[in-house]
Structure formats: C-alpha cells, structure tokens
mmCIF file of C-alpha atoms in Angstrom:
data_model
loop_
_atom_site.group_PDB
_atom_site.id
_atom_site.type_symbol
_atom_site.label_atom_id
_atom_site.label_comp_id
_atom_site.label_asym_id
_atom_site.label_seq_id
_atom_site.Cartn_x
_atom_site.Cartn_y
_atom_site.Cartn_z
ATOM 1 C CA MET G 1 94.907 72.668 90.899
ATOM 2 C CA ASP G 2 95.765 73.520 94.231
ATOM 3 C CA PHE G 3 99.725 74.887 94.540
ATOM 4 C CA ASN G 4 99.458 75.983 98.116
ATOM 5 C CA VAL G 5 102.130 74.294 100.324
ATOM 6 C CA ASN G 6 101.203 73.055 103.713
ATOM 7 C CA GLN G 7 102.758 74.131 107.197
ATOM 8 C CA GLU G 8 105.179 71.403 107.287
ATOM 9 C CA GLN G 9 106.576 71.927 103.823
ATOM 10 C CA GLN G 10 106.854 75.819 104.757
ATOM 11 C CA GLN G 11 108.487 74.994 107.846
ATOM 12 C CA PHE G 12 111.026 72.829 106.007
ATOM 13 C CA ALA G 13 111.985 75.736 103.421
ATOM 14 C CA ASP G 14 111.902 78.129 106.141
ATOM 15 C CA ALA G 15 114.682 76.076 108.198
ATOM 16 C CA LEU G 16 116.723 75.573 105.210
ATOM 17 C CA ARG G 17 116.462 79.400 104.378
ATOM 18 C CA ARG G 18 117.770 80.182 107.885
ATOM 19 C CA TRP G 19 120.517 78.041 107.387
ATOM 20 C CA VAL G 20 121.661 79.528 104.294
ATOM 21 C CA ASP G 21 121.452 82.923 105.525
ATOM 22 C CA LYS G 22 123.628 81.743 108.876
ATOM 23 C CA ASP G 23 126.096 79.434 107.613
ATOM 24 C CA TYR G 24 126.192 79.902 103.706
ATOM 25 C CA ALA G 25 126.283 83.341 103.410
ATOM 26 C CA PHE G 26 127.776 84.867 100.187
ATOM 27 C CA GLU G 27 131.269 85.334 101.263
ATOM 28 C CA LYS G 28 131.421 81.992 102.792
ATOM 29 C CA ARG G 29 130.192 80.502 99.540
ATOM 30 C CA ARG G 30 132.938 82.326 97.539
ATOM 31 C CA SER G 31 135.579 80.737 99.843
ATOM 32 C CA ILE G 32 134.315 77.484 99.167
ATOM 33 C CA ILE G 33 134.165 77.475 95.657
ATOM 34 C CA HIS G 34 137.740 79.015 95.452
ATOM 35 C CA SER G 35 138.909 76.371 97.929
ATOM 36 C CA GLU G 36 140.870 73.020 96.362
ATOM 37 C CA ALA G 37 138.087 70.659 97.313
ATOM 38 C CA GLY G 38 135.230 73.270 96.102
ATOM 39 C CA VAL G 39 132.662 71.970 98.487
ATOM 40 C CA SER G 40 132.361 72.082 102.047
ATOM 41 C CA ASP G 41 132.203 68.935 104.454
ATOM 42 C CA ALA G 42 130.767 71.327 107.197
ATOM 43 C CA ALA G 43 128.123 72.316 104.931
ATOM 44 C CA TRP G 44 127.145 68.871 103.797
ATOM 45 C CA ALA G 45 127.047 67.758 107.463
ATOM 46 C CA GLY G 46 124.821 70.779 108.043
ATOM 47 C CA LEU G 47 122.276 69.807 105.160
ATOM 48 C CA ALA G 48 122.356 66.108 106.557
ATOM 49 C CA GLU G 49 121.468 67.336 109.962
ATOM 50 C CA LEU G 50 118.368 69.450 108.565
ATOM 51 C CA GLY G 51 117.117 65.982 106.815
ATOM 52 C CA MET G 52 117.893 67.326 103.666
ATOM 53 C CA THR G 53 119.639 64.162 102.378
ATOM 54 C CA ALA G 54 116.829 61.728 103.827
ATOM 55 C CA LEU G 55 113.824 63.884 102.355
ATOM 56 C CA PRO G 56 113.351 62.462 98.976
ATOM 57 C CA LEU G 57 114.153 58.961 100.156
ATOM 58 C CA PRO G 58 111.862 56.051 100.819
ATOM 59 C CA SER G 59 111.059 55.179 104.602
ATOM 60 C CA SER G 60 112.557 51.819 104.062
ATOM 61 C CA ALA G 61 116.065 53.373 103.728
ATOM 62 C CA GLY G 62 115.688 55.575 106.343
ATOM 63 C CA GLY G 63 114.201 58.390 104.359
ATOM 64 C CA PHE G 64 110.914 60.641 104.612
ATOM 65 C CA ASP G 65 109.378 59.618 101.404
ATOM 66 C CA GLY G 66 109.471 63.324 100.217
ATOM 67 C CA THR G 67 107.599 63.973 97.297
ATOM 68 C CA ALA G 68 108.881 66.157 94.118
ATOM 69 C CA VAL G 69 106.576 69.123 95.598
ATOM 70 C CA ASP G 70 108.628 69.045 98.803
ATOM 71 C CA MET G 71 111.956 68.952 96.674
ATOM 72 C CA LEU G 72 110.489 71.980 94.743
ATOM 73 C CA LEU G 73 110.793 73.828 98.117
ATOM 74 C CA VAL G 74 114.307 72.788 98.857
ATOM 75 C CA MET G 75 115.559 73.465 95.417
ATOM 76 C CA GLN G 76 114.171 76.813 95.389
ATOM 77 C CA GLU G 77 116.045 77.554 98.426
ATOM 78 C CA LEU G 78 119.461 75.968 97.386
ATOM 79 C CA GLY G 79 119.188 78.360 94.125
ATOM 80 C CA ARG G 80 118.431 81.124 95.990
ATOM 81 C CA GLY G 81 121.518 80.753 98.136
ATOM 82 C CA LEU G 82 123.626 79.508 95.290
ATOM 83 C CA VAL G 83 124.455 76.569 97.195
ATOM 84 C CA VAL G 84 127.188 74.536 95.334
ATOM 85 C CA GLU G 85 127.240 71.322 97.662
ATOM 86 C CA PRO G 86 126.822 67.980 95.711
ATOM 87 C CA TYR G 87 123.102 67.786 96.899
ATOM 88 C CA PHE G 88 121.381 67.760 93.284
ATOM 89 C CA ALA G 89 123.892 65.177 91.946
ATOM 90 C CA THR G 90 123.118 62.807 95.241
ATOM 91 C CA VAL G 91 119.461 63.126 95.136
ATOM 92 C CA PHE G 92 119.432 62.720 91.519
ATOM 93 C CA GLY G 93 121.476 59.663 91.639
ATOM 94 C CA ALA G 94 119.211 58.383 94.559
ATOM 95 C CA LYS G 95 116.525 58.589 92.272
ATOM 96 C CA PHE G 96 117.866 55.749 89.934
ATOM 97 C CA LEU G 97 118.155 53.346 92.965
ATOM 98 C CA THR G 98 114.721 54.259 94.218
ATOM 99 C CA LEU G 99 112.898 53.710 90.809
ATOM 100 C CA ALA G 100 114.891 50.420 90.218
ATOM 101 C CA GLY G 101 114.133 49.233 93.766
ATOM 102 C CA GLY G 102 116.581 47.312 95.877
ATOM 103 C CA HIS G 103 119.993 48.934 96.873
ATOM 104 C CA GLU G 104 118.801 49.627 100.268
ATOM 105 C CA ALA G 105 121.707 49.693 102.184
ATOM 106 C CA VAL G 106 123.350 52.250 99.608
ATOM 107 C CA LEU G 107 120.199 54.561 99.985
ATOM 108 C CA GLU G 108 120.439 54.230 103.856
ATOM 109 C CA GLN G 109 124.067 55.878 103.490
ATOM 110 C CA VAL G 110 122.670 58.374 101.257
ATOM 111 C CA ALA G 111 119.681 59.110 103.795
ATOM 112 C CA ALA G 112 122.369 59.536 106.761
ATOM 113 C CA GLY G 113 124.613 61.875 104.806
ATOM 114 C CA SER G 114 127.361 59.606 104.866
ATOM 115 C CA LEU G 115 127.417 58.914 100.913
ATOM 116 C CA LYS G 116 127.574 61.091 97.936
ATOM 117 C CA LEU G 117 126.469 60.143 94.546
ATOM 118 C CA ALA G 118 126.968 61.572 90.946
ATOM 119 C CA CYS G 119 125.455 60.574 87.603
ATOM 120 C CA ALA G 120 127.836 59.852 84.909
ATOM 121 C CA LEU G 121 125.571 59.863 82.007
ATOM 122 C CA GLY G 122 126.789 62.011 79.055
ATOM 123 C CA GLU G 123 129.159 61.438 76.566
ATOM 124 C CA HIS G 124 130.983 63.897 74.350
ATOM 125 C CA GLN G 125 128.863 62.722 71.163
ATOM 126 C CA ALA G 126 125.491 62.732 72.892
ATOM 127 C CA ARG G 127 124.964 66.322 73.868
ATOM 128 C CA HIS G 128 121.493 66.089 75.389
ATOM 129 C CA ASP G 129 120.519 62.684 73.700
ATOM 130 C CA LEU G 130 121.694 60.652 77.075
ATOM 131 C CA PHE G 131 120.536 57.318 75.377
ATOM 132 C CA ASP G 132 123.611 57.863 72.677
ATOM 133 C CA ILE G 133 126.083 55.866 74.744
ATOM 134 C CA ALA G 134 129.148 54.408 73.509
ATOM 135 C CA THR G 135 130.314 53.108 76.956
ATOM 136 C CA THR G 136 130.198 49.358 76.604
ATOM 137 C CA ALA G 137 129.190 46.718 79.479
ATOM 138 C CA THR G 138 130.475 43.467 78.541
ATOM 139 C CA GLY G 139 129.281 40.248 80.430
ATOM 140 C CA SER G 140 131.929 38.636 82.300
ATOM 141 C CA GLY G 141 130.977 35.353 84.471
ATOM 142 C CA ASN G 142 128.284 37.069 86.846
ATOM 143 C CA GLY G 143 129.278 40.487 86.331
ATOM 144 C CA PHE G 144 130.213 43.069 83.744
ATOM 145 C CA VAL G 145 133.199 44.932 82.509
ATOM 146 C CA LEU G 146 133.051 48.758 81.610
ATOM 147 C CA ASP G 147 134.917 50.703 79.252
ATOM 148 C CA GLY G 148 134.018 54.258 78.024
ATOM 149 C CA THR G 149 134.486 58.016 79.043
ATOM 150 C CA LYS G 150 131.543 60.051 80.517
ATOM 151 C CA THR G 151 131.878 63.935 80.396
ATOM 152 C CA VAL G 152 130.608 66.951 82.605
ATOM 153 C CA VAL G 153 129.730 64.559 85.509
ATOM 154 C CA MET G 154 128.564 66.851 88.043
ATOM 155 C CA HIS G 155 130.479 66.468 91.388
ATOM 156 C CA GLY G 156 131.912 63.286 90.092
ATOM 157 C CA ALA G 157 135.170 63.826 91.879
ATOM 158 C CA GLN G 158 133.200 64.501 95.226
ATOM 159 C CA ALA G 159 131.184 61.524 94.831
ATOM 160 C CA GLY G 160 131.653 58.124 96.661
ATOM 161 C CA SER G 161 129.900 56.019 93.917
ATOM 162 C CA LEU G 162 128.467 57.176 90.330
ATOM 163 C CA ILE G 163 125.808 56.169 88.511
ATOM 164 C CA VAL G 164 127.074 54.815 85.078
ATOM 165 C CA SER G 165 125.026 54.228 82.178
ATOM 166 C CA ALA G 166 126.559 51.731 79.634
ATOM 167 C CA ARG G 167 125.367 49.989 76.306
ATOM 168 C CA SER G 168 125.189 46.061 77.090
ATOM 169 C CA SER G 169 123.572 45.539 73.379
ATOM 170 C CA GLY G 170 121.975 47.338 70.601
ATOM 171 C CA GLU G 171 123.125 50.234 68.477
ATOM 172 C CA GLN G 172 124.718 53.108 69.947
ATOM 173 C CA ARG G 173 121.533 55.654 69.684
ATOM 174 C CA SER G 174 119.204 52.958 70.415
ATOM 175 C CA THR G 175 117.200 53.057 73.761
ATOM 176 C CA ASP G 176 117.135 49.094 73.960
ATOM 177 C CA GLY G 177 120.278 47.591 75.455
ATOM 178 C CA ILE G 178 121.267 50.328 77.985
ATOM 179 C CA SER G 179 122.160 49.079 81.347
ATOM 180 C CA LEU G 180 122.782 51.075 84.534
ATOM 181 C CA PHE G 181 125.527 50.304 87.155
ATOM 182 C CA LEU G 182 126.329 51.501 90.628
ATOM 183 C CA VAL G 183 130.105 52.090 90.517
ATOM 184 C CA PRO G 184 132.317 53.040 93.378
ATOM 185 C CA VAL G 185 134.686 55.868 92.435
ATOM 186 C CA ASP G 186 137.625 53.701 93.870
ATOM 187 C CA ALA G 187 136.937 50.648 91.674
ATOM 188 C CA PRO G 188 140.232 49.502 90.008
ATOM 189 C CA GLY G 189 140.187 51.074 86.164
ATOM 190 C CA VAL G 190 138.145 54.232 87.180
ATOM 191 C CA SER G 191 140.214 57.631 87.110
ATOM 192 C CA ILE G 192 138.438 61.003 87.542
ATOM 193 C CA GLN G 193 139.753 64.528 86.322
ATOM 194 C CA ASP G 194 137.909 67.224 88.433
ATOM 195 C CA ASN G 195 137.214 70.860 86.993
ATOM 196 C CA ARG G 196 135.646 74.014 88.249
ATOM 197 C CA THR G 197 132.591 75.043 85.855
ATOM 198 C CA ILE G 198 131.853 78.570 85.335
ATOM 199 C CA ASP G 199 129.189 78.941 88.100
ATOM 200 C CA GLY G 200 131.631 77.544 90.855
ATOM 201 C CA GLN G 201 130.509 74.101 90.877
ATOM 202 C CA ARG G 202 132.448 70.907 89.984
ATOM 203 C CA ALA G 203 132.182 68.777 87.142
ATOM 204 C CA ALA G 204 134.450 65.770 86.052
ATOM 205 C CA THR G 205 135.489 63.680 83.162
ATOM 206 C CA VAL G 206 135.215 59.962 84.081
ATOM 207 C CA THR G 207 137.347 57.623 82.356
ATOM 208 C CA LEU G 208 136.352 53.755 82.637
ATOM 209 C CA VAL G 209 139.150 51.177 81.544
ATOM 210 C CA GLN G 210 138.228 47.567 82.100
ATOM 211 C CA VAL G 211 136.280 48.214 85.333
ATOM 212 C CA VAL G 212 135.196 44.755 86.677
ATOM 213 C CA LEU G 213 131.846 44.922 88.338
ATOM 214 C CA GLY G 214 129.515 42.183 90.011
ATOM 215 C CA ALA G 215 126.094 41.445 89.651
ATOM 216 C CA GLU G 216 125.211 43.493 92.550
ATOM 217 C CA ALA G 217 126.250 46.611 90.716
ATOM 218 C CA LEU G 218 123.440 46.259 88.033
ATOM 219 C CA ILE G 219 120.663 48.635 88.627
ATOM 220 C CA GLY G 220 117.375 47.207 87.359
ATOM 221 C CA GLN G 221 117.511 44.698 84.550
ATOM 222 C CA ALA G 222 120.419 44.251 81.985
ATOM 223 C CA GLY G 223 119.598 46.011 78.853
ATOM 224 C CA GLN G 224 116.447 47.467 80.307
ATOM 225 C CA GLY G 225 117.542 50.560 81.832
ATOM 226 C CA TRP G 226 115.926 53.166 79.478
ATOM 227 C CA GLU G 227 112.552 53.655 81.535
ATOM 228 C CA ILE G 228 114.549 54.160 84.619
ATOM 229 C CA LEU G 229 116.912 56.504 82.861
ATOM 230 C CA ASP G 230 114.200 58.675 81.132
ATOM 231 C CA ALA G 231 112.180 58.881 84.625
ATOM 232 C CA ALA G 232 115.107 59.840 86.654
ATOM 233 C CA LEU G 233 116.083 62.298 83.463
ATOM 234 C CA ASP G 234 112.718 63.987 83.989
ATOM 235 C CA TYR G 235 113.006 64.202 87.780
ATOM 236 C CA GLY G 236 116.460 65.864 87.589
ATOM 237 C CA ALA G 237 115.014 68.436 85.197
ATOM 238 C CA THR G 238 112.138 69.260 87.579
ATOM 239 C CA LEU G 239 114.468 69.712 90.448
ATOM 240 C CA LEU G 240 116.976 71.940 88.031
ATOM 241 C CA CYS G 241 113.474 74.047 87.220
ATOM 242 C CA ALA G 242 112.812 74.545 90.705
ATOM 243 C CA GLU G 243 116.489 75.695 91.571
ATOM 244 C CA ALA G 244 116.073 78.036 88.575
ATOM 245 C CA VAL G 245 113.211 79.782 89.800
ATOM 246 C CA GLY G 246 115.046 79.990 93.471
ATOM 247 C CA ALA G 247 117.823 81.725 91.548
ATOM 248 C CA MET G 248 115.625 83.905 89.594
ATOM 249 C CA ASP G 249 113.865 85.141 92.679
ATOM 250 C CA ALA G 250 117.026 86.221 94.121
ATOM 251 C CA ILE G 251 118.328 88.089 91.126
ATOM 252 C CA PHE G 252 115.218 89.670 90.487
ATOM 253 C CA ALA G 253 114.976 90.995 94.180
ATOM 254 C CA ALA G 254 118.813 92.233 93.849
ATOM 255 C CA THR G 255 117.865 93.954 90.735
ATOM 256 C CA LEU G 256 114.914 95.717 92.202
ATOM 257 C CA GLU G 257 116.823 97.099 95.003
ATOM 258 C CA TYR G 258 119.505 98.252 92.901
ATOM 259 C CA LEU G 259 117.060 100.326 90.748
ATOM 260 C CA LYS G 260 115.643 101.748 93.864
ATOM 261 C CA THR G 261 119.267 103.103 95.252
ATOM 262 C CA ARG G 262 121.385 103.739 92.048
ATOM 263 C CA GLN G 263 121.029 107.387 91.208
ATOM 264 C CA GLN G 264 121.262 108.934 87.892
ATOM 265 C CA PHE G 265 120.303 112.440 87.067
ATOM 266 C CA GLY G 266 119.204 113.161 90.639
ATOM 267 C CA ALA G 267 116.482 110.417 91.042
ATOM 268 C CA PRO G 268 116.845 106.601 91.538
ATOM 269 C CA ILE G 269 117.058 104.739 87.987
ATOM 270 C CA GLY G 270 114.096 102.891 88.894
ATOM 271 C CA LYS G 271 111.698 105.800 88.370
ATOM 272 C CA PHE G 272 112.633 105.668 84.649
ATOM 273 C CA GLN G 273 109.730 103.987 82.618
ATOM 274 C CA ALA G 274 111.888 101.997 80.302
ATOM 275 C CA LEU G 275 113.437 100.294 82.915
ATOM 276 C CA GLN G 276 110.140 99.789 84.816
ATOM 277 C CA HIS G 277 108.725 97.996 81.665
ATOM 278 C CA ARG G 278 112.132 95.636 81.880
ATOM 279 C CA MET G 279 111.325 94.960 85.283
ATOM 280 C CA ALA G 280 107.621 93.895 84.579
ATOM 281 C CA ASP G 281 108.883 91.725 81.789
ATOM 282 C CA MET G 282 111.235 90.109 83.858
ATOM 283 C CA PHE G 283 108.630 89.522 86.533
ATOM 284 C CA ILE G 284 106.237 87.796 83.903
ATOM 285 C CA HIS G 285 108.784 85.368 82.761
ATOM 286 C CA LEU G 286 109.669 84.559 86.559
ATOM 287 C CA GLU G 287 105.824 83.752 87.440
ATOM 288 C CA GLN G 288 105.712 81.801 84.369
ATOM 289 C CA ALA G 289 108.489 79.707 85.166
ATOM 290 C CA ARG G 290 107.540 79.215 88.957
ATOM 291 C CA SER G 291 103.909 78.219 87.457
ATOM 292 C CA MET G 292 105.650 75.565 85.092
ATOM 293 C CA ALA G 293 107.943 74.575 87.839
ATOM 294 C CA MET G 294 104.949 73.976 90.125
ATOM 295 C CA LEU G 295 103.214 71.959 87.426
ATOM 296 C CA ALA G 296 106.278 69.647 86.474
ATOM 297 C CA ALA G 297 106.682 68.791 90.395
ATOM 298 C CA ALA G 298 103.123 67.840 90.755
ATOM 299 C CA LYS G 299 103.064 65.696 87.519
ATOM 300 C CA VAL G 300 106.374 64.338 87.449
ATOM 301 C CA ASP G 301 105.630 61.078 89.262
ATOM 302 C CA SER G 302 102.750 60.636 86.955
ATOM 303 C CA ASP G 303 101.860 56.973 85.852
ATOM 304 C CA ASP G 304 101.156 58.317 82.486
ATOM 305 C CA VAL G 305 104.581 58.348 80.837
ATOM 306 C CA ALA G 306 103.624 60.657 77.803
ATOM 307 C CA GLU G 307 101.859 63.454 80.351
ATOM 308 C CA ARG G 308 105.055 63.213 82.443
ATOM 309 C CA ARG G 309 107.305 63.785 79.572
ATOM 310 C CA ARG G 310 105.189 66.448 77.870
ATOM 311 C CA ILE G 311 104.774 68.572 80.908
ATOM 312 C CA VAL G 312 108.345 68.169 82.218
ATOM 313 C CA SER G 313 109.619 69.228 78.842
ATOM 314 C CA ALA G 314 107.248 71.943 78.433
ATOM 315 C CA ALA G 315 108.434 73.320 81.935
ATOM 316 C CA LYS G 316 112.095 72.769 81.176
ATOM 317 C CA ALA G 317 111.849 74.805 78.014
ATOM 318 C CA ARG G 318 109.856 77.575 79.383
ATOM 319 C CA VAL G 319 112.012 78.161 82.676
ATOM 320 C CA ASN G 320 115.193 78.071 80.462
ATOM 321 C CA GLN G 321 113.765 80.697 78.411
ATOM 322 C CA ALA G 322 112.751 82.625 81.639
ATOM 323 C CA ALA G 323 116.216 81.913 83.209
ATOM 324 C CA THR G 324 118.123 83.323 79.984
ATOM 325 C CA PHE G 325 115.896 86.351 79.872
ATOM 326 C CA VAL G 326 115.942 87.227 83.699
ATOM 327 C CA GLY G 327 119.665 86.653 83.840
ATOM 328 C CA GLN G 328 120.625 88.640 80.842
ATOM 329 C CA GLN G 329 118.208 91.564 81.924
ATOM 330 C CA ALA G 330 119.486 91.591 85.526
ATOM 331 C CA VAL G 331 122.988 91.849 84.287
ATOM 332 C CA GLN G 332 122.135 94.772 81.833
ATOM 333 C CA LEU G 333 120.142 96.637 84.576
ATOM 334 C CA HIS G 334 123.245 96.373 86.990
ATOM 335 C CA GLY G 335 125.740 97.630 84.539
ATOM 336 C CA GLY G 336 129.225 96.831 84.725
ATOM 337 C CA MET G 337 128.686 95.739 88.141
ATOM 338 C CA GLY G 338 126.475 92.804 86.907
ATOM 339 C CA VAL G 339 129.234 90.643 85.876
ATOM 340 C CA THR G 340 131.742 91.098 88.692
ATOM 341 C CA ASP G 341 132.915 88.236 91.083
ATOM 342 C CA GLU G 342 131.970 90.651 94.264
ATOM 343 C CA LEU G 343 128.317 90.761 93.260
ATOM 344 C CA PRO G 344 125.706 87.645 94.255
ATOM 345 C CA ALA G 345 123.692 88.535 90.764
ATOM 346 C CA ALA G 346 126.777 87.729 88.467
ATOM 347 C CA HIS G 347 126.740 84.357 90.409
ATOM 348 C CA HIS G 348 123.085 83.865 89.760
ATOM 349 C CA PHE G 349 123.275 84.705 86.361
ATOM 350 C CA LYS G 350 126.118 82.241 85.819
ATOM 351 C CA ARG G 351 124.181 79.365 87.551
ATOM 352 C CA LEU G 352 121.164 80.211 85.495
ATOM 353 C CA THR G 353 123.095 79.709 82.192
ATOM 354 C CA MET G 354 124.316 76.560 83.299
ATOM 355 C CA ILE G 355 120.826 75.261 84.346
ATOM 356 C CA ALA G 356 119.422 76.396 80.990
ATOM 357 C CA LEU G 357 121.945 73.950 79.304
ATOM 358 C CA SER G 358 121.628 71.224 81.694
ATOM 359 C CA LEU G 359 119.579 68.157 81.234
ATOM 360 C CA GLY G 360 118.369 69.459 78.085
ATOM 361 C CA ASP G 361 118.321 73.084 76.487
ATOM 362 C CA ILE G 362 115.410 74.910 74.786
ATOM 363 C CA ASP G 363 115.569 73.306 71.385
ATOM 364 C CA HIS G 364 115.810 69.552 72.919
ATOM 365 C CA HIS G 365 112.703 69.956 75.245
ATOM 366 C CA ILE G 366 110.579 71.545 72.468
ATOM 367 C CA GLU G 367 111.506 68.716 70.091
ATOM 368 C CA ARG G 368 110.646 66.279 72.897
ATOM 369 C CA PHE G 369 107.267 68.069 73.428
ATOM 370 C CA ILE G 370 106.379 67.911 70.060
ATOM 371 C CA ALA G 371 107.226 64.230 69.805
ATOM 372 C CA GLN G 372 104.762 62.980 72.476
ATOM 373 C CA PRO G 373 101.601 61.374 71.574
ATOM 374 C CA GLY G 374 98.384 63.998 71.213
ATOM 375 C CA PHE G 375 100.626 66.882 69.908
ATOM 376 C CA LEU G 376 98.528 68.313 67.023
ATOM 377 C CA PRO G 377 100.591 70.435 64.730
ATOM 378 C CA LEU G 378 99.125 73.614 62.987
ATOM 379 C CA GLU G 379 97.343 73.085 59.743
ATOM 380 C CA THR G 380 99.171 74.031 56.657
ATOM 381 C CA VAL G 381 96.830 76.663 55.182
#
C-alpha cells in the first residue's frame, strides 16, 4: 500500500505547521489554556481561514471532501503544536451529520467556522462502552424530550451545538434503540459545567432536564443510531491516533535534542549507550504507531465494517501503547525538567496520556479486536 502523500496534502500540512509556529507558539498556547475561556477566538478564525474547518466536510456543504488521510496530516500537526482549540470535537461531531445525511445548513456553518460542535456521548457508568446509555429520549408529539447526564464532553462549553446520544427504546446496554440528536447548547433544560483537563483542554458535564426537541433535531433514524455512532467513533479514534503520532514526533525530537546538549561527566548524556538504547526503543514504538495510524486512516471509511473495526482497534491499541511508552521515557530522560509546566515535553506527555484514555484504552480495543469475525485464537495445547 502506498502511504506517500501527494503535493497538495503536503502543502496543506506545511501551511498548518507554519501557522502553528507563527501564531500558536508554546508561550501563546500557555496563555490560552490559562485564560478563562481556555480557547482563542483568533486561533479558531485562523484555522477556519486556512480551510481546516471545511477540509473534512462534503462539497455540498461548502467543504473540500477531505479524506481521513488528509485529516491524518492535519491532526499530526495539531498534535505536534499542542493546539487546544475545539477542532477535534467539531470535526468529530460533523462526522455524525455527514454519515447520517441532511443537516446541510449546520454543516455549512461548521465549514465556515461559525459553528463549533461537541459530542456528548459518555456517561459515568459507561466507561468506553458508549452504547451503555441511560439518557432517555421520550417521544412527544412530533419530537422528543431528553433527560440525562453526559460526562467528559470535550469542549462542551465552547460549542454552539451538541451531538447527544440517548436511548429511545431497548435495554441500557443494547445497541438497539439508540437515537442521536443535534442539541443547541442554549436549549431550555441544558446546563453545562466546564472544567480544565490535565492536558490543558476543556471538558464539560452536560445535564439535560426535560429538553424538548423537534423532529428536525434527530440525526438519522430514531432507535437506529448505533451504526452511525460506531462508525463515527472509529473515525474519531483514527484522528486521535494521528494526533498522538504528531505529539510523539515532537516529544521524541525534544528528547533527542536534550540528550545532545545535557552534559554529565564532561560529555553529552546522549553518548551513554544505555540512553541510546532507550531512544532506539522510543523510535521503534513511534514508527510502528505511525504505520498503524496510516493504516487506520486508509481503512476507516471501508465498506467492510468488520475490517474497519478490526484495523481501527488494532491501530488505537498500538498507538495507545506507544504513546504511553514514548511519553514516559521522554519524561524520565528529561529528569525533573520533564514534568515542569515550562517545558513543552511535559505538555506533550499529558496530552499523550489523555489520548491513550480517550475513545477506548488499550484493553478496550484489544477486546474489540478479538471480538471481530475472523480472529483465530491460539489453540490450547
């Protein structure tokens, strides 16, 4: 399989890297994450001007029909630059609308950068099983009434609308009976509590109390939202894999530079063979993660659902392992400096830790991989 990017893709990635270097330098980012809003309207406008908000959306909604491979390059640069703007949350939410069809007017706003989205999918009892839904959607006339609480909604307080999963029928852990809704954050009955996460991003707890929605808020068909939810989750996991690779690229380069300059016993510590071995191990983990992220991007839109699930889960499990290893090794090789707020490596480490726990940890995706058709367990001797 050819994983070489074309000239247009590389130019797009290069433009984003230049923007990050110029307008989103590390000190600028630190000032943003410590601000009350936690995000920057100017930075969001910059991303929209570069075409990032339009890239993954369909041309019918003013987008560029960007593929997951296009997004691979974008997310790598955002990971490398530690960008905390609600870009992932927005394109992740837009994927639900794209998969379901319709909602063109909303997607046009997203493409133009005038609307941010967030995905309210998780609940306190669900952990990584996002089909475990206690939030209810009760039919009322031509619409629905939503009640429930959604937890760890990334950039929920910064969004204009939420993608909300709710149960309109069936048992709490059933994949049948799941409905998806587009909910304005200012709808009566919606309350949002914003918090800053350890990696400098924002997450919210969203409470829904007797939220009345019209039929137009429904995404797809009532009670049949699992296929859309499952496909969108794989897309989101693929984007996180790409972001992790970008963050690992940056933390690996920073660690290598540190080993070249830090002196001990009259020589750079990078000359010590034991540390060279550790850097070699980090490089192997990074390159394996890069290969799996590329494979996931190439296959996430596959019509073969079992293949998509298998490859994305294999990629997310391997990238999670690499993110944990590379991040921890980098912190140790930096010594005490590796955990200081003034050092970018510490922030990359925190972001890698969060990615490894987002949309499925290692155990979750290994179990999901094993559950797919065609997996052959080792024979018991």
